[in-house]
Each structure stands twice: as structure tokens, then as C-alpha cells.
């Protein structure tokens, strides 16, 4: 079975642009979460979606938004990109929204010039 | 104070050594605890869940002390392939079950 898949793998943008990152969860997983990881730090929670509803939001500005589709895939959108948005963006899925571990995709490495 | 604190290391040990990592967490409402392993420029991968009774998976042993809000990971007979960053992870203790990561402890196993 395929794991969590994310696209694109790498992306280069300039300040002020907008970006959309995509994630397909493991088949049968209904919960998708997004995390941002900057160099030297652990991943930071951005959003969690379950059954197409937002169930959690981290300490990120309103420039960050996300949604989940009926097939449980998800998109993360970031507007008005800043240099500080350069990071590895990770998507994780789990079967339900509960205490089970989350499984991560390979991530999208976003560089802002 | 960080929600999950870990010694960043690096821990530099010879093959065959036993090494222990510790972490503390601040939210007493957290209910799930994990160790993830992350190789350079790769995604975090689940190493093991951590249970109150302690649990073992081959060379790896994890312990949880809820009273002290303390989690540990013991690696016995270290292999070169164990070189990685080990992330201590707890859930947020709220309805989102978000994961809160420590900054990681870097392990280098030398021949």
C-alpha cells in the first residue's frame, strides 16, 4: 500500500507569491495534519483536518489555510510568502482522530527567494 | 518554556554502546507519547509508541513517567545505522490530537 504522498517535492517561490501544497493520505486514513519544519527544529503543527472539517489550528498567521476533500486528500495554501516561510512542509495521516501515531509523507521543501 | 524539551546532543558513541535519551513535557493532559526517528533531510518515521508500563522493541526500550512528565529511550548495542535525530513527541492533550515535537537529539554512532 502507498504511504502518504506529497507534491511537489521541491518548490522555489519569491516573496509575495502564493503556493499550494498537496497531500494524499494512506488509503483508509481520514485524518490529515500539516506541519512546518525549519532547519534545526522539530516539526510545528499547522492544521489538522478530519472528515473535511478543521479540528485544530496551530500558531500560524491567516496567510496559512488548508482544506480536505471528500477523498480525504488535502491542500495547504500559503499566501503572501515571506522569507521565513522557507521550510520543509510535512503532511501526516492517521486512520481516525485519536491517540494513534501519525504517519508522515516525504514532505515538500519550499524555498523562498 | 518549550512544551517538549530534549537535549540536542550530539551524542557521539562507538558501535555496540548503550545510549539513553530523555525528554520532558509540560502538558499534563497529554495522553499519547512517541519516539520518531528522522534521518537528514527526510521525513520523521515512527520508531515506537511509549506506554506507561514501558515497552521494548528489539534493541529499543521506551519508558514513561507520567508523574514526572518524563519520557526516555534506551538504545542497546548501537549500530552505525542508528545514526539519526530522535524526536520526542507528545499529543497536544486537546481535541485535535495534534503532535508536539521536541527539537530532537542527534545521535552519531562511529565505527
PDB file of C-alpha atoms in Angstrom:
ATOM      1  CA  UNK A   1       0.000   0.000   0.000  1.00  0.00           C
ATOM      2  CA  UNK A   2       1.193   3.503  -0.784  1.00  0.00           C
ATOM      3  CA  UNK A   3       2.206   5.699   2.099  1.00  0.00           C
ATOM      4  CA  UNK A   4       1.405   9.379   2.461  1.00  0.00           C
ATOM      5  CA  UNK A   5       2.244  11.129  -0.795  1.00  0.00           C
ATOM      6  CA  UNK A   6       3.011  14.813  -1.145  1.00  0.00           C
ATOM      7  CA  UNK A   7       3.567  17.046  -4.139  1.00  0.00           C
ATOM      8  CA  UNK A   8       5.582  18.793  -5.285  1.00  0.00           C
ATOM      9  CA  UNK A   9       8.816  17.518  -3.767  1.00  0.00           C
ATOM     10  CA  UNK A  10      10.598  20.827  -4.090  1.00  0.00           C
ATOM     11  CA  UNK A  11       9.370  24.320  -4.844  1.00  0.00           C
ATOM     12  CA  UNK A  12      11.049  27.686  -5.262  1.00  0.00           C
ATOM     13  CA  UNK A  13       8.983  30.853  -4.925  1.00  0.00           C
ATOM     14  CA  UNK A  14       9.644  34.548  -4.432  1.00  0.00           C
ATOM     15  CA  UNK A  15       8.384  36.808  -1.674  1.00  0.00           C
ATOM     16  CA  UNK A  16       4.748  37.804  -2.047  1.00  0.00           C
ATOM     17  CA  UNK A  17       3.770  34.809  -4.163  1.00  0.00           C
ATOM     18  CA  UNK A  18       1.229  32.166  -3.232  1.00  0.00           C
ATOM     19  CA  UNK A  19       1.776  28.409  -3.030  1.00  0.00           C
ATOM     20  CA  UNK A  20      -0.422  25.298  -2.839  1.00  0.00           C
ATOM     21  CA  UNK A  21       0.929  22.043  -1.452  1.00  0.00           C
ATOM     22  CA  UNK A  22      -0.886  18.742  -1.870  1.00  0.00           C
ATOM     23  CA  UNK A  23      -1.176  15.605   0.210  1.00  0.00           C
ATOM     24  CA  UNK A  24      -2.790  12.207  -0.265  1.00  0.00           C
ATOM     25  CA  UNK A  25      -3.180  10.204   2.937  1.00  0.00           C
ATOM     26  CA  UNK A  26      -2.668   6.482   3.353  1.00  0.00           C
ATOM     27  CA  UNK A  27      -5.679   4.646   1.950  1.00  0.00           C
ATOM     28  CA  UNK A  28      -8.375   4.438   4.620  1.00  0.00           C
ATOM     29  CA  UNK A  29      -6.939   7.263   6.719  1.00  0.00           C
ATOM     30  CA  UNK A  30      -9.439  10.037   7.375  1.00  0.00           C
ATOM     31  CA  UNK A  31      -7.301  12.460   9.378  1.00  0.00           C
ATOM     32  CA  UNK A  32      -4.673  14.686   7.770  1.00  0.00           C
ATOM     33  CA  UNK A  33      -2.350  17.076   9.584  1.00  0.00           C
ATOM     34  CA  UNK A  34       0.147  19.620   8.290  1.00  0.00           C
ATOM     35  CA  UNK A  35       3.429  20.552   9.952  1.00  0.00           C
ATOM     36  CA  UNK A  36       6.201  23.033   9.202  1.00  0.00           C
ATOM     37  CA  UNK A  37       9.804  22.111   9.962  1.00  0.00           C
ATOM     38  CA  UNK A  38      12.573  24.679   9.806  1.00  0.00           C
ATOM     39  CA  UNK A  39      16.212  23.640   9.969  1.00  0.00           C
ATOM     40  CA  UNK A  40      17.333  22.509  13.390  1.00  0.00           C
ATOM     41  CA  UNK A  41      13.836  22.353  14.882  1.00  0.00           C
ATOM     42  CA  UNK A  42      11.175  19.728  15.286  1.00  0.00           C
ATOM     43  CA  UNK A  43       8.029  19.939  13.152  1.00  0.00           C
ATOM     44  CA  UNK A  44       5.494  22.575  14.234  1.00  0.00           C
ATOM     45  CA  UNK A  45       1.758  21.860  13.965  1.00  0.00           C
ATOM     46  CA  UNK A  46      -0.160  23.978  11.447  1.00  0.00           C
ATOM     47  CA  UNK A  47      -3.568  22.318  10.864  1.00  0.00           C
ATOM     48  CA  UNK A  48      -5.487  19.121  11.399  1.00  0.00           C
ATOM     49  CA  UNK A  49      -8.464  18.027   9.304  1.00  0.00           C
ATOM     50  CA  UNK A  50     -10.817  15.137   9.941  1.00  0.00           C
ATOM     51  CA  UNK A  51     -13.817  14.262   7.818  1.00  0.00           C
ATOM     52  CA  UNK A  52     -13.305  17.505   5.854  1.00  0.00           C
ATOM     53  CA  UNK A  53     -13.565  19.686   8.954  1.00  0.00           C
ATOM     54  CA  UNK A  54     -10.789  21.656  10.609  1.00  0.00           C
ATOM     55  CA  UNK A  55     -10.171  20.121  14.019  1.00  0.00           C
ATOM     56  CA  UNK A  56      -7.084  22.007  15.089  1.00  0.00           C
ATOM     57  CA  UNK A  57      -5.023  25.045  14.186  1.00  0.00           C
ATOM     58  CA  UNK A  58      -1.531  25.937  15.334  1.00  0.00           C
ATOM     59  CA  UNK A  59       0.057  29.347  15.899  1.00  0.00           C
ATOM     60  CA  UNK A  60       0.339  30.370  12.278  1.00  0.00           C
ATOM     61  CA  UNK A  61      -0.932  33.575  10.630  1.00  0.00           C
ATOM     62  CA  UNK A  62      -4.061  33.743   8.496  1.00  0.00           C
ATOM     63  CA  UNK A  63      -1.854  33.594   5.398  1.00  0.00           C
ATOM     64  CA  UNK A  64      -1.906  29.840   6.004  1.00  0.00           C
ATOM     65  CA  UNK A  65      -5.073  27.960   5.076  1.00  0.00           C
ATOM     66  CA  UNK A  66      -5.988  24.404   4.244  1.00  0.00           C
ATOM     67  CA  UNK A  67      -8.837  22.179   3.237  1.00  0.00           C
ATOM     68  CA  UNK A  68      -9.678  18.496   2.977  1.00  0.00           C
ATOM     69  CA  UNK A  69     -11.553  16.955   0.088  1.00  0.00           C
ATOM     70  CA  UNK A  70     -14.188  14.162   0.059  1.00  0.00           C
ATOM     71  CA  UNK A  71     -11.478  11.630  -0.852  1.00  0.00           C
ATOM     72  CA  UNK A  72      -9.561  12.789   2.288  1.00  0.00           C
ATOM     73  CA  UNK A  73      -6.726  14.367   0.326  1.00  0.00           C
ATOM     74  CA  UNK A  74      -5.707  17.822   1.458  1.00  0.00           C
ATOM     75  CA  UNK A  75      -4.185  21.078   0.281  1.00  0.00           C
ATOM     76  CA  UNK A  76      -2.190  23.628   2.237  1.00  0.00           C
ATOM     77  CA  UNK A  77      -2.189  27.176   0.869  1.00  0.00           C
ATOM     78  CA  UNK A  78       0.180  29.924   1.888  1.00  0.00           C
ATOM     79  CA  UNK A  79      -0.349  33.482   0.638  1.00  0.00           C
ATOM     80  CA  UNK A  80       1.984  36.479   0.571  1.00  0.00           C
ATOM     81  CA  UNK A  81       5.061  34.326   1.077  1.00  0.00           C
ATOM     82  CA  UNK A  82       7.815  35.586   3.354  1.00  0.00           C
ATOM     83  CA  UNK A  83      11.452  34.527   3.507  1.00  0.00           C
ATOM     84  CA  UNK A  84      10.680  32.915   6.874  1.00  0.00           C
ATOM     85  CA  UNK A  85       8.222  30.523   5.232  1.00  0.00           C
ATOM     86  CA  UNK A  86      11.167  28.599   3.787  1.00  0.00           C
ATOM     87  CA  UNK A  87      10.879  25.167   5.375  1.00  0.00           C
ATOM     88  CA  UNK A  88      10.004  21.525   4.923  1.00  0.00           C
ATOM     89  CA  UNK A  89       6.219  21.126   4.934  1.00  0.00           C
ATOM     90  CA  UNK A  90       5.112  17.739   6.155  1.00  0.00           C
ATOM     91  CA  UNK A  91       1.752  16.054   5.817  1.00  0.00           C
ATOM     92  CA  UNK A  92       0.776  13.257   8.182  1.00  0.00           C
ATOM     93  CA  UNK A  93      -2.216  10.949   8.213  1.00  0.00           C
ATOM     94  CA  UNK A  94      -3.860   8.658  10.718  1.00  0.00           C
ATOM     95  CA  UNK A  95      -6.914   6.394  10.493  1.00  0.00           C
ATOM     96  CA  UNK A  96      -9.059   8.397  12.895  1.00  0.00           C
ATOM     97  CA  UNK A  97      -8.635  11.461  15.056  1.00  0.00           C
ATOM     98  CA  UNK A  98      -7.399   9.737  18.178  1.00  0.00           C
ATOM     99  CA  UNK A  99      -4.270   8.782  20.052  1.00  0.00           C
ATOM    100  CA  UNK A 100      -2.808   6.631  17.302  1.00  0.00           C
ATOM    101  CA  UNK A 101       0.517   7.669  15.778  1.00  0.00           C
ATOM    102  CA  UNK A 102       0.591   9.741  12.623  1.00  0.00           C
ATOM    103  CA  UNK A 103       2.492   8.678   9.515  1.00  0.00           C
ATOM    104  CA  UNK A 104       4.390  11.265   7.517  1.00  0.00           C
ATOM    105  CA  UNK A 105       4.936  11.872   3.838  1.00  0.00           C
ATOM    106  CA  UNK A 106       8.308  12.800   2.383  1.00  0.00           C
ATOM    107  CA  UNK A 107       7.447  16.486   2.605  1.00  0.00           C
ATOM    108  CA  UNK A 108       7.634  19.457   0.287  1.00  0.00           C
ATOM    109  CA  UNK A 109      10.771  21.547   0.579  1.00  0.00           C
ATOM    110  CA  UNK A 110       9.775  25.174  -0.023  1.00  0.00           C
ATOM    111  CA  UNK A 111      12.425  27.809  -0.665  1.00  0.00           C
ATOM    112  CA  UNK A 112      11.547  31.498  -0.782  1.00  0.00           C
ATOM    113  CA  UNK A 113      13.932  33.823  -2.608  1.00  0.00           C
TER     114      UNK A 113
ATOM    115  CA  UNK B   1       9.424  27.027  28.455  1.00  0.00           C
ATOM    116  CA  UNK B   2       9.170  24.661  25.473  1.00  0.00           C
ATOM    117  CA  UNK B   3       6.310  22.170  25.527  1.00  0.00           C
ATOM    118  CA  UNK B   4       8.687  19.272  24.845  1.00  0.00           C
ATOM    119  CA  UNK B   5      12.342  19.601  25.806  1.00  0.00           C
ATOM    120  CA  UNK B   6      15.203  17.409  24.686  1.00  0.00           C
ATOM    121  CA  UNK B   7      18.977  17.584  24.928  1.00  0.00           C
ATOM    122  CA  UNK B   8      20.038  18.439  21.348  1.00  0.00           C
ATOM    123  CA  UNK B   9      23.281  16.445  21.617  1.00  0.00           C
ATOM    124  CA  UNK B  10      25.049  15.309  19.562  1.00  0.00           C
ATOM    125  CA  UNK B  11      25.681  12.047  21.320  1.00  0.00           C
ATOM    126  CA  UNK B  12      28.787  10.518  19.735  1.00  0.00           C
ATOM    127  CA  UNK B  13      29.117   6.827  20.669  1.00  0.00           C
ATOM    128  CA  UNK B  14      31.025   3.796  19.378  1.00  0.00           C
ATOM    129  CA  UNK B  15      29.276   0.849  17.783  1.00  0.00           C
ATOM    130  CA  UNK B  16      27.937  -1.516  20.398  1.00  0.00           C
ATOM    131  CA  UNK B  17      27.425   1.185  23.025  1.00  0.00           C
ATOM    132  CA  UNK B  18      24.253   1.736  25.009  1.00  0.00           C
ATOM    133  CA  UNK B  19      22.844   5.248  24.830  1.00  0.00           C
ATOM    134  CA  UNK B  20      19.903   6.882  26.575  1.00  0.00           C
ATOM    135  CA  UNK B  21      17.848   9.916  25.594  1.00  0.00           C
ATOM    136  CA  UNK B  22      15.472  11.767  27.845  1.00  0.00           C
ATOM    137  CA  UNK B  23      12.772  14.318  27.336  1.00  0.00           C
ATOM    138  CA  UNK B  24      10.304  16.229  29.465  1.00  0.00           C
ATOM    139  CA  UNK B  25       6.894  17.581  28.515  1.00  0.00           C
ATOM    140  CA  UNK B  26       4.850  20.355  30.073  1.00  0.00           C
ATOM    141  CA  UNK B  27       1.196  19.479  29.386  1.00  0.00           C
ATOM    142  CA  UNK B  28      -0.128  17.042  31.960  1.00  0.00           C
ATOM    143  CA  UNK B  29      -3.191  16.467  29.728  1.00  0.00           C
ATOM    144  CA  UNK B  30      -1.092  14.777  27.029  1.00  0.00           C
ATOM    145  CA  UNK B  31      -2.205  11.197  26.516  1.00  0.00           C
ATOM    146  CA  UNK B  32      -0.051   9.805  23.713  1.00  0.00           C
ATOM    147  CA  UNK B  33       3.710   9.585  23.584  1.00  0.00           C
ATOM    148  CA  UNK B  34       6.027   8.550  20.794  1.00  0.00           C
ATOM    149  CA  UNK B  35       9.613   8.440  19.635  1.00  0.00           C
ATOM    150  CA  UNK B  36      10.168   9.269  15.981  1.00  0.00           C
ATOM    151  CA  UNK B  37      13.424   8.940  14.100  1.00  0.00           C
ATOM    152  CA  UNK B  38      14.433  11.441  11.436  1.00  0.00           C
ATOM    153  CA  UNK B  39      17.322  10.986   9.025  1.00  0.00           C
ATOM    154  CA  UNK B  40      18.952  14.043   7.467  1.00  0.00           C
ATOM    155  CA  UNK B  41      16.549  15.850   5.124  1.00  0.00           C
ATOM    156  CA  UNK B  42      13.977  13.043   5.381  1.00  0.00           C
ATOM    157  CA  UNK B  43      10.549  12.771   6.987  1.00  0.00           C
ATOM    158  CA  UNK B  44      10.072  11.666  10.611  1.00  0.00           C
ATOM    159  CA  UNK B  45       9.370   7.951  10.924  1.00  0.00           C
ATOM    160  CA  UNK B  46       7.656   6.332  13.892  1.00  0.00           C
ATOM    161  CA  UNK B  47      10.154   4.399  15.991  1.00  0.00           C
ATOM    162  CA  UNK B  48       7.814   3.358  18.768  1.00  0.00           C
ATOM    163  CA  UNK B  49       4.876   4.385  20.875  1.00  0.00           C
ATOM    164  CA  UNK B  50       5.526   4.810  24.589  1.00  0.00           C
ATOM    165  CA  UNK B  51       3.274   3.241  27.202  1.00  0.00           C
ATOM    166  CA  UNK B  52       3.034   3.795  30.933  1.00  0.00           C
ATOM    167  CA  UNK B  53       4.136   0.239  31.595  1.00  0.00           C
ATOM    168  CA  UNK B  54       7.230   0.691  29.463  1.00  0.00           C
ATOM    169  CA  UNK B  55       7.778  -1.145  26.220  1.00  0.00           C
ATOM    170  CA  UNK B  56      10.585  -2.776  24.311  1.00  0.00           C
ATOM    171  CA  UNK B  57      11.153  -3.370  20.603  1.00  0.00           C
ATOM    172  CA  UNK B  58      14.338  -5.278  19.950  1.00  0.00           C
ATOM    173  CA  UNK B  59      17.264  -3.079  20.981  1.00  0.00           C
ATOM    174  CA  UNK B  60      14.992  -0.156  21.839  1.00  0.00           C
ATOM    175  CA  UNK B  61      13.281   0.390  25.206  1.00  0.00           C
ATOM    176  CA  UNK B  62      10.976   3.310  25.999  1.00  0.00           C
ATOM    177  CA  UNK B  63       9.766   4.420  29.417  1.00  0.00           C
ATOM    178  CA  UNK B  64       7.150   6.946  30.511  1.00  0.00           C
ATOM    179  CA  UNK B  65       6.863   8.578  33.915  1.00  0.00           C
ATOM    180  CA  UNK B  66       3.584  10.499  33.983  1.00  0.00           C
ATOM    181  CA  UNK B  67       4.124  11.868  37.476  1.00  0.00           C
ATOM    182  CA  UNK B  68       7.423  13.498  36.446  1.00  0.00           C
ATOM    183  CA  UNK B  69       6.266  14.128  32.850  1.00  0.00           C
ATOM    184  CA  UNK B  70       9.385  12.418  31.615  1.00  0.00           C
ATOM    185  CA  UNK B  71       9.998  10.077  28.666  1.00  0.00           C
ATOM    186  CA  UNK B  72      13.118   8.066  27.914  1.00  0.00           C
ATOM    187  CA  UNK B  73      14.550   5.973  25.086  1.00  0.00           C
ATOM    188  CA  UNK B  74      17.322   3.436  25.560  1.00  0.00           C
ATOM    189  CA  UNK B  75      19.229   2.024  22.604  1.00  0.00           C
ATOM    190  CA  UNK B  76      21.361  -1.024  23.245  1.00  0.00           C
ATOM    191  CA  UNK B  77      24.144  -2.398  21.031  1.00  0.00           C
ATOM    192  CA  UNK B  78      24.199   0.725  18.830  1.00  0.00           C
ATOM    193  CA  UNK B  79      24.611   0.219  15.091  1.00  0.00           C
ATOM    194  CA  UNK B  80      26.012   2.639  12.533  1.00  0.00           C
ATOM    195  CA  UNK B  81      22.532   2.735  11.012  1.00  0.00           C
ATOM    196  CA  UNK B  82      21.127   4.145  14.271  1.00  0.00           C
ATOM    197  CA  UNK B  83      22.785   7.494  13.461  1.00  0.00           C
ATOM    198  CA  UNK B  84      19.873   9.915  13.142  1.00  0.00           C
ATOM    199  CA  UNK B  85      17.921  12.550  15.051  1.00  0.00           C
ATOM    200  CA  UNK B  86      15.488  11.161  17.619  1.00  0.00           C
ATOM    201  CA  UNK B  87      12.358  13.216  18.174  1.00  0.00           C
ATOM    202  CA  UNK B  88      10.359  13.019  21.385  1.00  0.00           C
ATOM    203  CA  UNK B  89       6.679  13.564  20.576  1.00  0.00           C
ATOM    204  CA  UNK B  90       3.557  14.023  22.685  1.00  0.00           C
ATOM    205  CA  UNK B  91      -0.008  14.779  21.684  1.00  0.00           C
ATOM    206  CA  UNK B  92      -1.467  18.161  22.489  1.00  0.00           C
ATOM    207  CA  UNK B  93      -3.951  16.942  25.047  1.00  0.00           C
ATOM    208  CA  UNK B  94      -6.808  18.737  23.326  1.00  0.00           C
ATOM    209  CA  UNK B  95      -9.461  17.590  20.861  1.00  0.00           C
ATOM    210  CA  UNK B  96      -7.192  17.872  17.835  1.00  0.00           C
ATOM    211  CA  UNK B  97      -4.687  15.219  18.927  1.00  0.00           C
ATOM    212  CA  UNK B  98      -2.010  17.376  17.299  1.00  0.00           C
ATOM    213  CA  UNK B  99       1.554  16.189  17.776  1.00  0.00           C
ATOM    214  CA  UNK B 100       4.040  18.365  19.633  1.00  0.00           C
ATOM    215  CA  UNK B 101       7.655  17.646  18.779  1.00  0.00           C
ATOM    216  CA  UNK B 102      10.827  18.270  20.679  1.00  0.00           C
ATOM    217  CA  UNK B 103      13.727  19.721  18.724  1.00  0.00           C
ATOM    218  CA  UNK B 104      15.372  16.317  18.583  1.00  0.00           C
ATOM    219  CA  UNK B 105      18.503  14.645  19.899  1.00  0.00           C
ATOM    220  CA  UNK B 106      21.184  13.877  17.361  1.00  0.00           C
ATOM    221  CA  UNK B 107      22.947  10.514  17.620  1.00  0.00           C
ATOM    222  CA  UNK B 108      26.206   9.722  15.829  1.00  0.00           C
ATOM    223  CA  UNK B 109      27.417   6.128  16.027  1.00  0.00           C
ATOM    224  CA  UNK B 110      31.057   5.739  14.990  1.00  0.00           C
ATOM    225  CA  UNK B 111      32.838   2.543  13.840  1.00  0.00           C
TER     226      UNK B 111
END
